[in-house]
Amino acid sequence: MSHHAAHQAPGAGGTSPGARPVSGWAVGGALFAGVLLVVEGMTGILQGIVAISKDHVYGRVGDYTYAFSLTAWGWIHLILGILIAFTGYGILSGAQWARIAGIVLASLSVVLQFMFLPYQPIWGVVSIGIGLFVIWALATYSGKRSTANEAF
């Protein structure tokens, strides 16, 4: 080992000794998860506003165990949408807190979208799929950057 290499800072020029290199897929997946969270948050905000202002916009498919008023669902979507969009922005900014918050909020969103299925069955299934991808992407990404991916 050369004298110069012995004094390099951990992570300089790649990964620290003994650390697993960061996969391009993990970095790209986490970046995409951040974008998806911003978009999911914005659609949640829009869904919430519509449900709060006009209860008759959403039709209900059958009878369902998890019955809340549409106004209640509107507030749930609005508040969760704001939190999800903010967290997505945090992920895109590289904030470490946002990765854990993204996993927690995406998990909560999956459960709530399942409960909201009678009102929007197709979008609910799509949103559940997005949430599962976000959970996987953020759980896979270690949050450690190398010089090759400093942009994220």
Coordinates of N, CA, C and O in Angstrom, one line a residue:
M1 N 0.9 -1.2 0.0 CA 0.0 0.0 0.0 C 0.9 1.2 0.0 O 1.8 1.3 0.8
S2 N 0.6 2.2 -0.9 CA 1.4 3.4 -1.0 C 1.2 4.3 0.2 O 0.1 4.2 0.9
H3 N 2.1 5.2 0.4 CA 2.0 6.2 1.5 C 0.8 7.1 1.3 O 0.1 7.4 2.2
H4 N 0.5 7.5 0.0 CA -0.6 8.3 -0.3 C -1.9 7.6 0.0 O -2.8 8.2 0.5
A5 N -2.0 6.3 -0.4 CA -3.3 5.6 -0.2 C -3.6 5.4 1.3 O -4.7 5.3 1.7
A6 N -2.5 5.3 2.1 CA -2.7 5.1 3.5 C -3.4 6.3 4.2 O -4.0 6.1 5.2
H7 N -3.2 7.5 3.7 CA -3.7 8.7 4.3 C -5.0 9.2 3.6 O -5.4 10.3 3.9
Q8 N -5.6 8.4 2.7 CA -6.8 8.8 2.1 C -8.0 8.8 3.1 O -8.0 7.8 3.9
A9 N -8.9 9.7 3.0 CA -10.0 9.7 3.8 C -11.0 8.6 3.5 O -11.0 8.2 2.3
P10 N -11.6 8.0 4.4 CA -12.6 6.9 4.1 C -13.6 7.4 3.1 O -14.2 8.5 3.3
G11 N -13.9 6.7 2.1 CA -14.9 7.0 1.1 C -14.3 7.9 0.0 O -14.9 8.1 -1.0
A12 N -13.0 8.4 0.1 CA -12.4 9.2 -0.9 C -12.0 8.3 -2.1 O -11.4 7.2 -1.9
G13 N -12.4 8.6 -3.3 CA -12.1 7.8 -4.4 C -12.9 6.5 -4.5 O -12.4 5.6 -5.2
G14 N -14.0 6.4 -3.8 CA -14.8 5.2 -3.9 C -15.4 4.9 -2.6 O -16.0 5.8 -2.0
T15 N -15.3 3.7 -2.1 CA -15.9 3.3 -0.8 C -14.9 3.1 0.2 O -13.7 2.9 -0.1
S16 N -15.3 3.1 1.5 CA -14.3 2.9 2.6 C -14.0 1.4 2.6 O -14.7 0.6 2.2
P17 N -12.8 1.1 3.2 CA -12.4 -0.3 3.3 C -13.4 -1.1 4.0 O -14.0 -0.7 5.1
G18 N -13.7 -2.3 3.5 CA -14.7 -3.2 4.1 C -16.1 -2.9 3.8 O -17.0 -3.6 4.2
A19 N -16.4 -1.7 3.2 CA -17.8 -1.3 2.9 C -18.2 -1.9 1.6 O -17.3 -2.0 0.7
R20 N -19.4 -2.1 1.4 CA -20.0 -2.6 0.2 C -20.1 -1.4 -0.8 O -20.6 -0.4 -0.4
P21 N -19.7 -1.5 -2.0 CA -19.9 -0.4 -3.0 C -21.4 -0.1 -3.2 O -22.2 -1.0 -3.1
V22 N -21.7 1.1 -3.4 CA -23.0 1.5 -3.6 C -23.4 1.2 -5.1 O -22.7 1.6 -6.0
S23 N -24.5 0.4 -5.2 CA -24.9 0.0 -6.5 C -25.6 1.2 -7.3 O -26.3 2.0 -6.7
G24 N -25.3 1.3 -8.6 CA -26.0 2.3 -9.4 C -27.5 2.1 -9.4 O -28.3 3.1 -9.4
W25 N -27.9 0.9 -9.3 CA -29.4 0.6 -9.2 C -30.0 1.1 -7.9 O -31.1 1.7 -7.9
A26 N -29.2 1.0 -6.8 CA -29.7 1.5 -5.5 C -29.8 3.0 -5.5 O -30.8 3.6 -5.1
V27 N -28.8 3.7 -6.1 CA -28.8 5.1 -6.2 C -29.9 5.6 -7.1 O -30.7 6.5 -6.7
G28 N -30.0 5.0 -8.2 CA -31.1 5.3 -9.2 C -32.5 5.0 -8.6 O -33.4 5.8 -8.8
G29 N -32.6 3.9 -7.9 CA -33.9 3.6 -7.3 C -34.3 4.5 -6.2 O -35.5 4.9 -6.1
A30 N -33.3 5.0 -5.4 CA -33.6 5.9 -4.4 C -34.0 7.3 -4.9 O -34.9 8.0 -4.4
L31 N -33.3 7.7 -6.0 CA -33.6 8.9 -6.7 C -35.0 8.9 -7.3 O -35.8 9.8 -7.1
F32 N -35.3 7.8 -7.9 CA -36.7 7.6 -8.5 C -37.7 7.5 -7.4 O -38.8 8.1 -7.5
A33 N -37.4 6.9 -6.2 CA -38.3 6.9 -5.1 C -38.6 8.3 -4.6 O -39.8 8.6 -4.2
G34 N -37.6 9.1 -4.5 CA -37.8 10.5 -4.1 C -38.8 11.2 -5.1 O -39.7 11.9 -4.6
V35 N -38.6 11.0 -6.4 CA -39.5 11.6 -7.4 C -40.9 11.1 -7.2 O -41.9 11.8 -7.2
L36 N -41.0 9.8 -7.0 CA -42.3 9.1 -6.8 C -43.0 9.7 -5.6 O -44.2 9.9 -5.6
L37 N -42.3 9.9 -4.5 CA -42.9 10.4 -3.3 C -43.4 11.8 -3.5 O -44.5 12.2 -3.0
V38 N -42.7 12.6 -4.2 CA -43.2 14.0 -4.5 C -44.4 13.9 -5.3 O -45.4 14.6 -5.0
V39 N -44.4 13.1 -6.4 CA -45.6 13.0 -7.2 C -46.8 12.4 -6.4 O -47.9 12.9 -6.5
E40 N -46.5 11.3 -5.7 CA -47.6 10.7 -4.9 C -48.1 11.7 -3.8 O -49.3 11.7 -3.6
G41 N -47.2 12.4 -3.2 CA -47.7 13.4 -2.3 C -48.6 14.5 -2.9 O -49.6 14.9 -2.4
M42 N -48.2 15.0 -4.1 CA -49.0 16.0 -4.8 C -50.4 15.4 -5.2 O -51.4 16.1 -5.0
T43 N -50.4 14.2 -5.7 CA -51.7 13.6 -6.0 C -52.6 13.4 -4.7 O -53.8 13.5 -4.8
G44 N -51.9 13.0 -3.7 CA -52.6 12.9 -2.4 C -53.2 14.2 -1.9 O -54.4 14.2 -1.4
I45 N -52.5 15.3 -2.1 CA -53.0 16.6 -1.8 C -54.2 16.9 -2.6 O -55.2 17.4 -2.1
L46 N -54.1 16.7 -3.9 CA -55.2 16.9 -4.8 C -56.4 16.1 -4.5 O -57.6 16.6 -4.5
Q47 N -56.2 14.8 -4.2 CA -57.3 13.9 -3.8 C -58.0 14.4 -2.5 O -59.2 14.3 -2.4
G48 N -57.1 14.8 -1.6 CA -57.7 15.3 -0.3 C -58.5 16.5 -0.5 O -59.6 16.6 0.1
I49 N -58.1 17.5 -1.3 CA -58.8 18.7 -1.5 C -60.2 18.4 -2.2 O -61.2 18.9 -1.8
V50 N -60.2 17.5 -3.2 CA -61.4 17.1 -3.9 C -62.4 16.4 -2.9 O -63.6 16.8 -2.8
A51 N -61.9 15.5 -2.1 CA -62.7 14.8 -1.2 C -63.3 15.7 -0.1 O -64.4 15.5 0.4
I52 N -62.5 16.7 0.4 CA -63.0 17.6 1.4 C -64.0 18.5 0.8 O -65.1 18.8 1.4
S53 N -63.8 19.0 -0.4 CA -64.7 20.0 -0.9 C -66.0 19.4 -1.6 O -67.0 20.1 -1.5
K54 N -65.9 18.2 -2.2 CA -67.1 17.7 -2.9 C -67.2 16.2 -2.6 O -66.6 15.4 -3.2
D55 N -68.0 15.8 -1.6 CA -68.1 14.4 -1.2 C -68.7 13.6 -2.3 O -68.4 12.4 -2.3
H56 N -69.4 14.1 -3.2 CA -70.1 13.3 -4.2 C -69.2 13.0 -5.4 O -69.6 12.3 -6.4
V57 N -67.9 13.4 -5.4 CA -67.0 13.2 -6.5 C -66.6 11.7 -6.6 O -66.6 11.1 -7.7
Y58 N -66.4 11.1 -5.5 CA -66.0 9.7 -5.5 C -67.2 8.8 -5.3 O -68.0 8.9 -4.4
G59 N -67.3 7.8 -6.2 CA -68.3 6.7 -6.1 C -67.8 5.6 -5.2 O -66.6 5.3 -5.2
R60 N -68.6 4.9 -4.6 CA -68.2 3.8 -3.7 C -68.5 2.5 -4.4 O -69.6 2.3 -4.8
V61 N -67.6 1.6 -4.4 CA -67.8 0.2 -5.0 C -68.1 -0.7 -3.9 O -67.3 -1.2 -3.1
G62 N -69.4 -1.1 -3.8 CA -69.8 -2.1 -2.8 C -69.7 -1.6 -1.4 O -69.5 -0.4 -1.1
D63 N -69.9 -2.5 -0.4 CA -69.9 -2.2 1.0 C -68.5 -2.6 1.5 O -68.0 -3.7 1.0
Y64 N -67.9 -1.9 2.4 CA -66.5 -2.2 2.8 C -66.4 -2.0 4.3 O -67.1 -1.1 4.9
T65 N -65.6 -2.7 4.9 CA -65.4 -2.7 6.3 C -64.9 -1.4 6.9 O -65.3 -0.9 7.9
Y66 N -63.9 -0.8 6.1 CA -63.2 0.4 6.6 C -64.0 1.6 6.1 O -63.5 2.3 5.1
A67 N -65.1 1.9 6.7 CA -65.9 3.0 6.2 C -65.6 4.3 7.0 O -65.9 4.3 8.2
F68 N -65.1 5.3 6.3 CA -65.0 6.6 6.9 C -65.8 7.6 6.0 O -66.0 7.2 4.8
S69 N -66.1 8.7 6.4 CA -66.7 9.7 5.5 C -65.7 10.2 4.5 O -64.5 10.1 4.8
L70 N -66.1 10.6 3.4 CA -65.2 11.1 2.4 C -64.5 12.3 2.9 O -63.3 12.6 2.5
T71 N -65.1 13.1 3.7 CA -64.4 14.3 4.3 C -63.2 13.8 5.1 O -62.2 14.4 5.1
A72 N -63.4 12.8 5.9 CA -62.4 12.2 6.8 C -61.2 11.7 5.9 O -60.1 12.0 6.1
W73 N -61.6 11.0 4.8 CA -60.6 10.5 3.9 C -59.9 11.6 3.2 O -58.7 11.6 3.0
G74 N -60.6 12.7 2.9 CA -60.0 13.9 2.3 C -58.9 14.5 3.2 O -57.8 14.8 2.8
W75 N -59.2 14.6 4.5 CA -58.2 15.1 5.4 C -57.0 14.2 5.6 O -55.8 14.6 5.7
I76 N -57.3 12.9 5.6 CA -56.2 11.9 5.7 C -55.3 12.0 4.5 O -54.1 12.1 4.6
H77 N -55.9 12.1 3.3 CA -55.1 12.2 2.0 C -54.3 13.5 2.0 O -53.1 13.6 1.6
L78 N -54.9 14.6 2.4 CA -54.3 15.9 2.4 C -53.1 15.9 3.3 O -52.0 16.3 2.9
I79 N -53.3 15.5 4.6 CA -52.2 15.6 5.5 C -51.0 14.6 5.1 O -49.9 15.0 5.1
L80 N -51.4 13.4 4.8 CA -50.4 12.4 4.4 C -49.7 12.9 3.1 O -48.5 12.7 2.9
G81 N -50.5 13.5 2.2 CA -49.9 14.0 0.9 C -48.8 15.0 1.2 O -47.7 15.0 0.6
I82 N -49.1 15.9 2.1 CA -48.1 17.0 2.4 C -46.9 16.4 3.0 O -45.7 16.7 2.6
L83 N -47.1 15.4 4.0 CA -45.9 14.8 4.6 C -45.1 14.0 3.6 O -43.8 14.0 3.6
I84 N -45.8 13.3 2.7 CA -45.1 12.5 1.7 C -44.3 13.3 0.7 O -43.2 13.1 0.3
A85 N -44.9 14.4 0.2 CA -44.2 15.3 -0.7 C -43.0 16.0 -0.1 O -41.9 16.0 -0.7
F86 N -43.1 16.4 1.2 CA -42.0 17.0 1.9 C -40.9 16.0 2.1 O -39.7 16.3 1.9
T87 N -41.2 14.7 2.4 CA -40.3 13.7 2.5 C -39.6 13.3 1.2 O -38.4 13.1 1.2
G88 N -40.3 13.3 0.1 CA -39.8 13.1 -1.2 C -38.7 14.2 -1.5 O -37.7 13.9 -2.1
Y89 N -39.1 15.4 -1.2 CA -38.1 16.5 -1.4 C -36.9 16.3 -0.5 O -35.8 16.5 -1.0
G90 N -37.1 15.8 0.7 CA -35.9 15.5 1.5 C -35.0 14.5 1.0 O -33.8 14.6 1.0
I91 N -35.6 13.4 0.4 CA -34.8 12.4 -0.3 C -34.1 12.9 -1.4 O -32.9 12.7 -1.6
L92 N -34.7 13.8 -2.3 CA -34.0 14.4 -3.4 C -32.9 15.3 -3.0 O -31.9 15.5 -3.7
S93 N -33.0 15.9 -1.8 CA -32.0 16.8 -1.2 C -30.9 16.0 -0.5 O -29.9 16.6 -0.1
G94 N -31.1 14.7 -0.4 CA -30.0 13.9 0.3 C -30.1 13.8 1.8 O -29.1 13.4 2.4
A95 N -31.2 14.2 2.4 CA -31.3 14.2 3.8 C -31.5 12.8 4.3 O -32.3 12.0 3.8
Q96 N -30.7 12.4 5.3 CA -30.7 11.1 5.9 C -32.0 10.7 6.6 O -32.5 9.6 6.5
W97 N -32.6 11.7 7.3 CA -33.9 11.5 8.0 C -35.0 11.1 7.0 O -35.9 10.4 7.3
A98 N -34.9 11.6 5.8 CA -35.9 11.4 4.8 C -36.0 9.9 4.3 O -37.1 9.4 4.0
R99 N -34.9 9.2 4.4 CA -34.9 7.8 3.9 C -35.8 7.0 4.9 O -36.7 6.2 4.4
I100 N -35.6 7.1 6.2 CA -36.5 6.4 7.2 C -37.9 6.9 7.1 O -38.8 6.1 7.1
A101 N -38.0 8.2 7.1 CA -39.4 8.8 7.0 C -40.1 8.3 5.7 O -41.3 8.0 5.8
G102 N -39.4 8.2 4.6 CA -40.0 7.7 3.4 C -40.5 6.3 3.5 O -41.5 5.9 3.0
I103 N -39.7 5.4 4.1 CA -40.1 4.0 4.3 C -41.4 4.0 5.2 O -42.3 3.2 4.9
V104 N -41.4 4.7 6.3 CA -42.5 4.7 7.2 C -43.8 5.3 6.5 O -44.8 4.7 6.6
L105 N -43.6 6.4 5.8 CA -44.8 7.0 5.2 C -45.3 6.2 4.0 O -46.5 6.1 3.8
A106 N -44.4 5.6 3.2 CA -44.8 4.7 2.1 C -45.5 3.5 2.7 O -46.5 3.1 2.1
S107 N -45.1 3.0 3.8 CA -45.8 1.8 4.4 C -47.2 2.2 4.9 O -48.1 1.5 4.6
L108 N -47.3 3.4 5.5 CA -48.6 3.9 5.9 C -49.5 4.1 4.7 O -50.7 3.8 4.7
S109 N -48.9 4.7 3.7 CA -49.7 4.9 2.4 C -50.2 3.7 1.8 O -51.4 3.6 1.4
V110 N -49.4 2.6 1.8 CA -49.9 1.3 1.3 C -51.1 0.8 2.1 O -52.1 0.4 1.5
V111 N -51.0 0.9 3.4 CA -52.2 0.4 4.2 C -53.4 1.3 4.0 O -54.5 0.8 3.8
L112 N -53.2 2.6 3.9 CA -54.3 3.5 3.7 C -54.9 3.4 2.3 O -56.1 3.5 2.1
Q113 N -54.1 3.2 1.3 CA -54.6 2.9 -0.1 C -55.4 1.7 -0.1 O -56.4 1.6 -0.8
F114 N -55.0 0.6 0.6 CA -55.8 -0.6 0.7 C -57.2 -0.3 1.3 O -58.2 -0.8 0.8
M115 N -57.2 0.5 2.3 CA -58.4 0.8 3.0 C -59.3 1.7 2.1 O -60.5 1.7 2.2
F116 N -58.7 2.5 1.1 CA -59.4 3.4 0.3 C -59.8 2.7 -1.1 O -60.4 3.4 -1.9
L117 N -59.5 1.5 -1.3 CA -59.8 0.8 -2.5 C -61.2 0.9 -3.0 O -61.4 1.0 -4.2
P118 N -62.3 0.9 -2.2 CA -63.6 1.0 -2.7 C -63.9 2.3 -3.5 O -64.8 2.4 -4.3
Y119 N -63.1 3.3 -3.2 CA -63.4 4.7 -3.8 C -62.6 4.9 -5.0 O -63.0 5.5 -6.0
Q120 N -61.4 4.3 -5.1 CA -60.5 4.4 -6.3 C -59.8 3.1 -6.5 O -58.6 3.0 -6.2
P121 N -60.4 2.1 -7.0 CA -59.8 0.7 -7.0 C -58.5 0.7 -7.9 O -57.5 0.1 -7.5
I122 N -58.6 1.3 -9.1 CA -57.4 1.2 -10.0 C -56.3 2.0 -9.5 O -55.1 1.5 -9.4
W123 N -56.6 3.3 -9.1 CA -55.5 4.1 -8.6 C -54.9 3.6 -7.3 O -53.7 3.7 -7.0
G124 N -55.8 3.0 -6.5 CA -55.4 2.4 -5.2 C -54.3 1.3 -5.4 O -53.3 1.2 -4.8
V125 N -54.6 0.4 -6.4 CA -53.7 -0.7 -6.7 C -52.3 -0.1 -7.3 O -51.3 -0.5 -6.9
V126 N -52.4 0.9 -8.1 CA -51.2 1.5 -8.7 C -50.4 2.2 -7.6 O -49.2 2.0 -7.5
S127 N -51.1 2.9 -6.7 CA -50.5 3.5 -5.6 C -49.8 2.6 -4.6 O -48.7 2.8 -4.0
I128 N -50.5 1.4 -4.4 CA -49.9 0.4 -3.5 C -48.6 -0.1 -4.2 O -47.6 -0.3 -3.5
G129 N -48.6 -0.3 -5.5 CA -47.4 -0.8 -6.2 C -46.3 0.3 -6.1 O -45.1 -0.1 -5.9
I130 N -46.6 1.5 -6.2 CA -45.6 2.6 -6.1 C -45.0 2.6 -4.7 O -43.8 2.7 -4.5
G131 N -45.9 2.5 -3.7 CA -45.4 2.4 -2.3 C -44.5 1.3 -2.0 O -43.5 1.4 -1.3
L132 N -44.8 0.1 -2.5 CA -43.9 -1.1 -2.3 C -42.6 -0.8 -3.0 O -41.5 -1.2 -2.4
F133 N -42.6 -0.2 -4.2 CA -41.3 0.1 -4.9 C -40.5 1.0 -4.0 O -39.3 0.9 -3.9
V134 N -41.1 2.1 -3.5 CA -40.4 3.1 -2.7 C -39.8 2.5 -1.5 O -38.7 2.7 -1.1
I135 N -40.6 1.6 -0.8 CA -40.1 0.9 0.4 C -38.8 0.1 0.0 O -37.8 0.2 0.7
W136 N -38.9 -0.7 -1.1 CA -37.8 -1.5 -1.5 C -36.6 -0.6 -1.9 O -35.4 -0.8 -1.4
A137 N -36.8 0.5 -2.6 CA -35.7 1.3 -3.1 C -35.0 2.0 -1.9 O -33.8 2.1 -1.9
L138 N -35.8 2.5 -1.0 CA -35.2 3.2 0.2 C -34.5 2.3 1.1 O -33.6 2.6 1.8
A139 N -35.1 1.0 1.3 CA -34.4 0.1 2.1 C -33.2 -0.5 1.5 O -32.2 -0.9 2.3
T140 N -33.1 -0.5 0.2 CA -31.9 -1.0 -0.5 C -30.7 0.0 -0.5 O -29.6 -0.4 -0.3
Y141 N -31.1 1.2 -0.6 CA -30.1 2.3 -0.7 C -29.5 2.6 0.7 O -30.3 2.8 1.7
S142 N -28.2 2.5 0.9 CA -27.6 2.7 2.2 C -27.5 4.1 2.6 O -27.2 4.4 3.8
G143 N -27.6 5.0 1.7 CA -27.5 6.4 2.0 C -26.0 6.9 2.0 O -25.7 8.1 2.0
K144 N -25.1 6.0 1.8 CA -23.7 6.4 1.8 C -23.3 6.7 0.3 O -23.6 5.9 -0.6
R145 N -22.7 7.8 0.1 CA -22.3 8.2 -1.2 C -20.9 8.0 -1.5 O -20.0 8.2 -0.6
S146 N -20.6 7.7 -2.7 CA -19.2 7.7 -3.2 C -19.0 8.9 -4.1 O -20.0 9.6 -4.5
T147 N -17.8 9.2 -4.5 CA -17.6 10.4 -5.4 C -18.3 10.2 -6.7 O -18.6 11.2 -7.4
A148 N -18.5 9.0 -7.1 CA -19.2 8.8 -8.4 C -20.6 9.2 -8.4 O -21.2 9.5 -9.5
N149 N -21.3 9.3 -7.3 CA -22.7 9.7 -7.3 C -22.9 10.8 -6.3 O -23.9 10.8 -5.6
E150 N -22.0 11.8 -6.2 CA -22.2 12.9 -5.4 C -23.4 13.8 -5.8 O -23.9 14.5 -4.9
A151 N -23.8 13.7 -7.0 CA -25.0 14.5 -7.5 C -26.2 14.2 -6.7 O -27.1 15.0 -6.5
F152 N -26.3 12.9 -6.2 CA -27.5 12.5 -5.4 C -27.1 12.4 -4.0 O -27.6 12.7 -3.1

